[in-house]
mmCIF file of C-alpha atoms and ligand atoms in Angstrom:
data_model
loop_
_atom_site.group_PDB
_atom_site.id
_atom_site.type_symbol
_atom_site.label_atom_id
_atom_site.label_comp_id
_atom_site.label_asym_id
_atom_site.label_seq_id
_atom_site.Cartn_x
_atom_site.Cartn_y
_atom_site.Cartn_z
ATOM 1 C CA MET A 14 234.506 153.422 347.223
ATOM 2 C CA LYS A 15 232.198 150.644 346.182
ATOM 3 C CA ARG A 16 229.225 152.013 344.312
ATOM 4 C CA GLN A 17 225.755 150.509 344.294
ATOM 5 C CA LEU A 18 225.107 148.877 340.917
ATOM 6 C CA ILE A 19 221.559 149.495 339.730
ATOM 7 C CA VAL A 20 219.359 148.396 336.861
ATOM 8 C CA ALA A 21 216.175 150.448 336.807
ATOM 9 C CA GLY A 22 213.235 149.911 334.496
ATOM 10 C CA ASN A 23 211.219 152.839 333.213
ATOM 11 C CA TRP A 24 207.936 151.447 331.972
ATOM 12 C CA LYS A 25 206.825 154.905 330.770
ATOM 13 C CA MET A 26 203.079 154.942 329.897
ATOM 14 C CA ASN A 27 202.763 151.195 329.337
ATOM 15 C CA ASN A 28 200.921 148.282 330.973
ATOM 16 C CA ASN A 29 197.433 148.288 332.439
ATOM 17 C CA TYR A 30 196.909 146.941 335.945
ATOM 18 C CA GLU A 31 196.776 143.240 334.989
ATOM 19 C CA GLU A 32 199.657 143.502 332.516
ATOM 20 C CA GLY A 33 201.733 145.210 335.178
ATOM 21 C CA ARG A 34 201.045 142.472 337.726
ATOM 22 C CA GLU A 35 201.930 139.825 335.169
ATOM 23 C CA LEU A 36 205.251 141.529 334.348
ATOM 24 C CA ILE A 37 206.206 141.947 338.011
ATOM 25 C CA LYS A 38 205.331 138.303 338.672
ATOM 26 C CA LYS A 39 207.620 137.157 335.852
ATOM 27 C CA VAL A 40 210.465 139.460 336.875
ATOM 28 C CA ARG A 41 210.354 138.258 340.460
ATOM 29 C CA GLU A 42 210.361 134.620 339.374
ATOM 30 C CA MET A 43 213.410 135.139 337.171
ATOM 31 C CA LEU A 44 215.548 137.392 339.386
ATOM 32 C CA GLN A 45 218.458 135.691 341.103
ATOM 33 C CA PRO A 46 219.977 137.022 344.309
ATOM 34 C CA SER A 47 222.775 139.417 343.329
ATOM 35 C CA GLN A 48 224.626 142.593 344.268
ATOM 36 C CA VAL A 49 222.568 144.556 341.750
ATOM 37 C CA LEU A 50 219.716 146.682 343.018
ATOM 38 C CA VAL A 51 216.718 146.390 340.711
ATOM 39 C CA ILE A 52 214.269 149.282 340.572
ATOM 40 C CA LEU A 53 210.940 149.211 338.745
ATOM 41 C CA GLY A 54 209.753 152.626 337.593
ATOM 42 C CA THR A 55 206.070 151.997 337.038
ATOM 43 C CA PRO A 56 203.099 154.252 336.372
ATOM 44 C CA TYR A 57 201.555 155.428 339.668
ATOM 45 C CA ILE A 58 198.635 153.012 339.516
ATOM 46 C CA HIS A 59 200.949 150.011 339.858
ATOM 47 C CA LEU A 60 202.968 151.121 342.851
ATOM 48 C CA MET A 61 200.681 149.748 345.559
ATOM 49 C CA SER A 62 200.258 146.294 344.109
ATOM 50 C CA ALA A 63 203.925 146.192 343.075
ATOM 51 C CA GLN A 64 204.841 146.945 346.666
ATOM 52 C CA SER A 65 202.677 144.148 348.054
ATOM 53 C CA MET A 66 204.028 141.714 345.437
ATOM 54 C CA THR A 67 207.668 142.444 346.306
ATOM 55 C CA THR A 68 207.849 143.258 350.042
ATOM 56 C CA ASP A 69 210.001 140.176 350.673
ATOM 57 C CA MET A 70 212.616 141.172 348.062
ATOM 58 C CA SER A 71 215.439 143.255 349.504
ATOM 59 C CA ASN A 72 217.079 143.778 346.086
ATOM 60 C CA LEU A 73 213.959 145.085 344.337
ATOM 61 C CA LYS A 74 212.636 148.615 344.927
ATOM 62 C CA LEU A 75 210.062 150.841 343.284
ATOM 63 C CA ALA A 76 210.177 154.225 341.616
ATOM 64 C CA ALA A 77 207.567 156.661 340.393
ATOM 65 C CA GLN A 78 208.247 158.378 337.069
ATOM 66 C CA ASN A 79 207.499 161.926 338.226
ATOM 67 C CA CYS A 80 206.160 163.899 341.172
ATOM 68 C CA HIS A 81 204.804 167.395 341.668
ATOM 69 C CA GLN A 82 207.086 170.115 342.987
ATOM 70 C CA GLU A 83 204.633 171.296 345.647
ATOM 71 C CA VAL A 84 203.981 169.371 348.837
ATOM 72 C CA SER A 85 200.182 169.292 348.502
ATOM 73 C CA GLY A 86 197.273 171.463 347.481
ATOM 74 C CA ALA A 87 194.957 172.411 344.643
ATOM 75 C CA TYR A 88 196.806 170.803 341.720
ATOM 76 C CA THR A 89 194.142 168.703 340.066
ATOM 77 C CA GLY A 90 195.469 165.514 338.546
ATOM 78 C CA GLU A 91 198.891 165.688 340.168
ATOM 79 C CA ILE A 92 200.657 163.299 342.552
ATOM 80 C CA SER A 93 202.837 164.402 345.477
ATOM 81 C CA ALA A 94 206.137 162.997 346.676
ATOM 82 C CA ALA A 95 204.563 162.132 350.038
ATOM 83 C CA MET A 96 201.811 160.128 348.289
ATOM 84 C CA ILE A 97 204.416 158.143 346.370
ATOM 85 C CA LYS A 98 206.404 157.468 349.518
ATOM 86 C CA SER A 99 203.233 156.409 351.354
ATOM 87 C CA VAL A 100 202.631 153.480 348.983
ATOM 88 C CA GLY A 101 206.128 152.110 349.417
ATOM 89 C CA ALA A 102 208.185 153.590 346.583
ATOM 90 C CA ASP A 103 211.621 154.851 347.592
ATOM 91 C CA TYR A 104 212.726 156.412 344.300
ATOM 92 C CA VAL A 105 211.432 158.880 341.738
ATOM 93 C CA ILE A 106 212.660 159.473 338.188
ATOM 94 C CA LEU A 107 213.004 163.226 337.620
ATOM 95 C CA GLY A 108 214.079 165.263 334.622
ATOM 96 C CA HIS A 109 213.435 162.588 332.025
ATOM 97 C CA SER A 110 213.882 163.978 328.504
ATOM 98 C CA GLU A 111 210.259 163.114 327.676
ATOM 99 C CA ARG A 112 209.102 165.330 330.567
ATOM 100 C CA ARG A 113 211.414 168.081 329.332
ATOM 101 C CA GLU A 114 210.233 167.731 325.728
ATOM 102 C CA TYR A 115 206.485 167.121 326.074
ATOM 103 C CA PHE A 116 205.695 168.800 329.395
ATOM 104 C CA GLY A 117 208.009 171.792 329.246
ATOM 105 C CA GLU A 118 210.041 170.857 332.306
ATOM 106 C CA ASP A 119 213.298 172.751 332.705
ATOM 107 C CA ASP A 120 216.072 172.396 335.241
ATOM 108 C CA ALA A 121 214.680 175.178 337.470
ATOM 109 C CA LEU A 122 211.438 173.214 337.863
ATOM 110 C CA ILE A 123 213.297 169.920 338.157
ATOM 111 C CA ALA A 124 215.452 171.412 340.950
ATOM 112 C CA LYS A 125 212.248 172.170 342.897
ATOM 113 C CA LYS A 126 211.008 168.630 342.326
ATOM 114 C CA ILE A 127 214.346 167.265 343.528
ATOM 115 C CA ASP A 128 214.005 169.304 346.747
ATOM 116 C CA THR A 129 210.444 168.146 347.360
ATOM 117 C CA ALA A 130 211.329 164.520 346.643
ATOM 118 C CA LEU A 131 214.263 164.619 349.073
ATOM 119 C CA ALA A 132 212.218 166.374 351.757
ATOM 120 C CA ASN A 133 209.724 163.505 351.549
ATOM 121 C CA GLY A 134 212.258 160.702 351.718
ATOM 122 C CA LEU A 135 212.370 159.806 348.022
ATOM 123 C CA ARG A 136 215.708 159.263 346.271
ATOM 124 C CA PRO A 137 215.712 161.041 342.894
ATOM 125 C CA ILE A 138 217.013 159.359 339.750
ATOM 126 C CA TYR A 139 218.003 162.524 337.902
ATOM 127 C CA CYS A 140 218.076 162.211 334.113
ATOM 128 C CA CYS A 141 220.327 164.363 331.970
ATOM 129 C CA GLY A 142 221.530 164.117 328.393
ATOM 130 C CA GLU A 143 221.977 165.958 325.130
ATOM 131 C CA LYS A 144 220.087 166.058 321.849
ATOM 132 C CA LEU A 145 221.779 164.964 318.637
ATOM 133 C CA GLU A 146 222.580 168.468 317.372
ATOM 134 C CA VAL A 147 224.349 169.271 320.634
ATOM 135 C CA ARG A 148 226.513 166.172 320.329
ATOM 136 C CA GLU A 149 227.238 166.938 316.683
ATOM 137 C CA SER A 150 228.453 170.384 317.656
ATOM 138 C CA LYS A 151 230.600 168.752 320.360
ATOM 139 C CA LYS A 152 228.900 170.652 323.168
ATOM 140 C CA HIS A 153 227.492 167.543 324.873
ATOM 141 C CA VAL A 154 229.790 167.576 327.898
ATOM 142 C CA ALA A 155 229.191 171.294 328.480
ATOM 143 C CA LEU A 156 225.429 170.824 328.156
ATOM 144 C CA VAL A 157 225.237 167.937 330.628
ATOM 145 C CA SER A 158 227.510 169.849 333.032
ATOM 146 C CA SER A 159 225.121 172.777 332.946
ATOM 147 C CA GLN A 160 222.143 170.466 333.563
ATOM 148 C CA LEU A 161 223.856 169.045 336.646
ATOM 149 C CA GLU A 162 224.692 172.514 337.954
ATOM 150 C CA ALA A 163 221.197 173.853 337.433
ATOM 151 C CA ALA A 164 219.279 170.925 338.929
ATOM 152 C CA LEU A 165 221.588 169.537 341.625
ATOM 153 C CA PHE A 166 224.403 171.826 342.681
ATOM 154 C CA HIS A 167 222.285 173.782 345.168
ATOM 155 C CA LEU A 168 222.091 170.629 347.317
ATOM 156 C CA SER A 169 224.129 170.022 350.458
ATOM 157 C CA PRO A 170 226.573 167.090 350.325
ATOM 158 C CA GLU A 171 224.216 165.129 352.636
ATOM 159 C CA GLN A 172 221.362 165.692 350.202
ATOM 160 C CA PHE A 173 223.493 164.947 347.157
ATOM 161 C CA LYS A 174 224.341 161.508 348.583
ATOM 162 C CA GLU A 175 220.741 160.484 347.883
ATOM 163 C CA ILE A 176 220.967 161.291 344.165
ATOM 164 C CA ILE A 177 221.338 158.730 341.403
ATOM 165 C CA ILE A 178 222.295 160.105 337.995
ATOM 166 C CA ALA A 179 221.037 158.679 334.722
ATOM 167 C CA TYR A 180 222.853 159.844 331.596
ATOM 168 C CA GLU A 181 220.398 159.403 328.759
ATOM 169 C CA PRO A 182 221.469 160.866 325.416
ATOM 170 C CA VAL A 183 218.180 161.951 323.843
ATOM 171 C CA TRP A 184 219.209 160.630 320.424
ATOM 172 C CA ALA A 185 219.551 157.128 321.885
ATOM 173 C CA ILE A 186 216.167 156.946 323.655
ATOM 174 C CA GLY A 187 213.763 154.595 321.920
ATOM 175 C CA THR A 188 215.697 154.872 318.651
ATOM 176 C CA GLY A 189 217.775 151.695 318.693
ATOM 177 C CA LEU A 190 220.853 153.939 318.479
ATOM 178 C CA THR A 191 222.915 153.201 321.580
ATOM 179 C CA ALA A 192 225.819 155.321 322.731
ATOM 180 C CA SER A 193 229.034 153.413 322.155
ATOM 181 C CA PRO A 194 230.747 152.202 325.334
ATOM 182 C CA GLU A 195 233.400 154.885 324.707
ATOM 183 C CA GLN A 196 230.817 157.642 324.336
ATOM 184 C CA ALA A 197 229.084 156.511 327.537
ATOM 185 C CA GLN A 198 232.355 156.261 329.452
ATOM 186 C CA GLU A 199 233.491 159.705 328.290
ATOM 187 C CA MET A 200 230.315 161.306 329.599
ATOM 188 C CA HIS A 201 230.098 159.269 332.813
ATOM 189 C CA LEU A 202 233.671 160.193 333.678
ATOM 190 C CA ALA A 203 232.978 163.856 332.907
ATOM 191 C CA ILE A 204 229.902 163.725 335.165
ATOM 192 C CA ARG A 205 231.887 162.106 337.967
ATOM 193 C CA LYS A 206 234.649 164.713 337.667
ATOM 194 C CA LYS A 207 232.105 167.512 337.719
ATOM 195 C CA ILE A 208 230.539 166.076 340.880
ATOM 196 C CA GLY A 209 234.014 165.686 342.365
ATOM 197 C CA LYS A 210 234.865 169.342 341.812
ATOM 198 C CA LYS A 211 231.697 170.436 343.554
ATOM 199 C CA PHE A 212 231.258 167.842 346.303
ATOM 200 C CA GLY A 213 234.665 166.174 346.604
ATOM 201 C CA ALA A 214 236.170 162.931 345.327
ATOM 202 C CA ASP A 215 234.597 160.629 347.926
ATOM 203 C CA LEU A 216 231.076 161.670 347.103
ATOM 204 C CA ALA A 217 231.802 161.513 343.375
ATOM 205 C CA ASP A 218 233.235 158.012 343.721
ATOM 206 C CA GLY A 219 230.161 156.865 345.601
ATOM 207 C CA THR A 220 227.608 158.250 343.138
ATOM 208 C CA THR A 221 225.822 155.698 340.977
ATOM 209 C CA ILE A 222 225.703 156.879 337.357
ATOM 210 C CA LEU A 223 223.402 154.902 335.059
ATOM 211 C CA TYR A 224 223.324 154.829 331.282
ATOM 212 C CA GLY A 225 219.986 154.960 329.455
ATOM 213 C CA GLY A 226 219.082 154.857 325.764
ATOM 214 C CA SER A 227 218.382 151.661 323.797
ATOM 215 C CA CYS A 228 220.164 149.547 326.398
ATOM 216 C CA LYS A 229 219.374 145.923 325.511
ATOM 217 C CA PRO A 230 220.566 142.436 326.512
ATOM 218 C CA ASN A 231 223.014 142.438 323.574
ATOM 219 C CA ASN A 232 224.790 145.683 324.495
ATOM 220 C CA ALA A 233 224.362 145.955 328.282
ATOM 221 C CA ASN A 234 227.522 144.029 329.111
ATOM 222 C CA THR A 235 229.884 146.222 327.087
ATOM 223 C CA LEU A 236 228.276 149.357 328.494
ATOM 224 C CA PHE A 237 228.317 148.092 332.100
ATOM 225 C CA SER A 238 231.967 147.038 331.699
ATOM 226 C CA GLN A 239 233.020 150.672 331.458
ATOM 227 C CA PRO A 240 234.616 151.835 334.708
ATOM 228 C CA ASP A 241 232.196 154.718 335.315
ATOM 229 C CA VAL A 242 228.985 153.048 334.116
ATOM 230 C CA ASP A 243 227.226 151.639 337.185
ATOM 231 C CA GLY A 244 224.164 150.182 335.501
ATOM 232 C CA GLY A 245 221.278 151.259 333.336
ATOM 233 C CA LEU A 246 217.920 152.968 333.098
ATOM 234 C CA ILE A 247 215.969 150.759 330.759
ATOM 235 C CA GLY A 248 212.900 151.752 328.733
ATOM 236 C CA GLY A 249 211.619 149.367 326.046
ATOM 237 C CA ALA A 250 213.534 146.327 327.272
ATOM 238 C CA SER A 251 212.064 146.705 330.780
ATOM 239 C CA LEU A 252 208.659 145.724 329.374
ATOM 240 C CA LYS A 253 209.803 142.161 328.672
ATOM 241 C CA ALA A 254 210.763 140.174 331.769
ATOM 242 C CA ASP A 255 213.395 138.035 330.080
ATOM 243 C CA ASP A 256 215.118 141.005 328.411
ATOM 244 C CA PHE A 257 215.040 143.043 331.603
ATOM 245 C CA VAL A 258 216.403 140.252 333.774
ATOM 246 C CA ALA A 259 219.071 139.485 331.155
ATOM 247 C CA ILE A 260 220.197 143.116 331.476
ATOM 248 C CA VAL A 261 220.222 142.815 335.285
ATOM 249 C CA ASN A 262 222.523 139.796 334.805
ATOM 250 C CA SER A 263 224.869 141.676 332.443
ATOM 251 C CA PHE A 264 227.533 142.864 334.905
HETATM 252 P P1 13P B 1 214.783 152.991 325.781
HETATM 253 O O1 13P B 1 215.532 151.964 326.578
HETATM 254 O O2 13P B 1 213.456 152.513 325.279
HETATM 255 O O3 13P B 1 215.633 153.636 324.745
HETATM 256 O O4 13P B 1 214.411 154.174 326.830
HETATM 257 C C1 13P B 1 215.392 154.685 327.644
HETATM 258 C C2 13P B 1 214.758 155.588 328.626
HETATM 259 O O5 13P B 1 214.233 156.627 328.287
HETATM 260 C C3 13P B 1 214.758 155.166 330.038
HETATM 261 O O6 13P B 1 214.344 156.200 330.872
#
């Protein structure tokens, strides 16, 4: 099965309104038509203007970086999946390691967010990945397997089809330490096999699995050349248009 290749940017908590518009303008000027789907994961405040700046681009979509697990209600300061969908975003990043680390999110909560996102027509980009000590004790594959089970394996096959996986080893995020192509391939293959056991080979073959963690223009090509690496989730390098577009062009 041919999988959708994706390069998604995760701006994290960067760029004010004007800076965001400037970055989107540059990215859209530089992007060439290609088979790669580009997703911009912006802070909420950018989604509306990003949508109006990119409506004519079929290969560029928008993601929020989080959503609340409840549909609506008295949750001061929170943003619902339906609100995100209503401004034109089709994706939401869930389970990012920074949300797990700084906001206490665990897979039980993330599973609820996944359900709410799907129920409101958003496609989740589910992030998983191990910390350094887990890799050093060689328990990384077991850990990521348990994350997948806890957050995603309650879904029906129809629901699971909407999921994009991002493997982001925590020790590689923002550190300049990238997983080697072999380390990425080992984990991506393990993830695909795990999905295959639960949902069958066809669904596993069709699932886009992204790599994230210090992915840059100088290493994207070797990572994306691995058979089970279908693109990247890009943090720091998504804040510079030329670096981000260079990564998009790295397949
Ligand atoms: P960096 O690319 O800055 O390491 O961040 C990766 C990431 O966390 C994307 O979600």
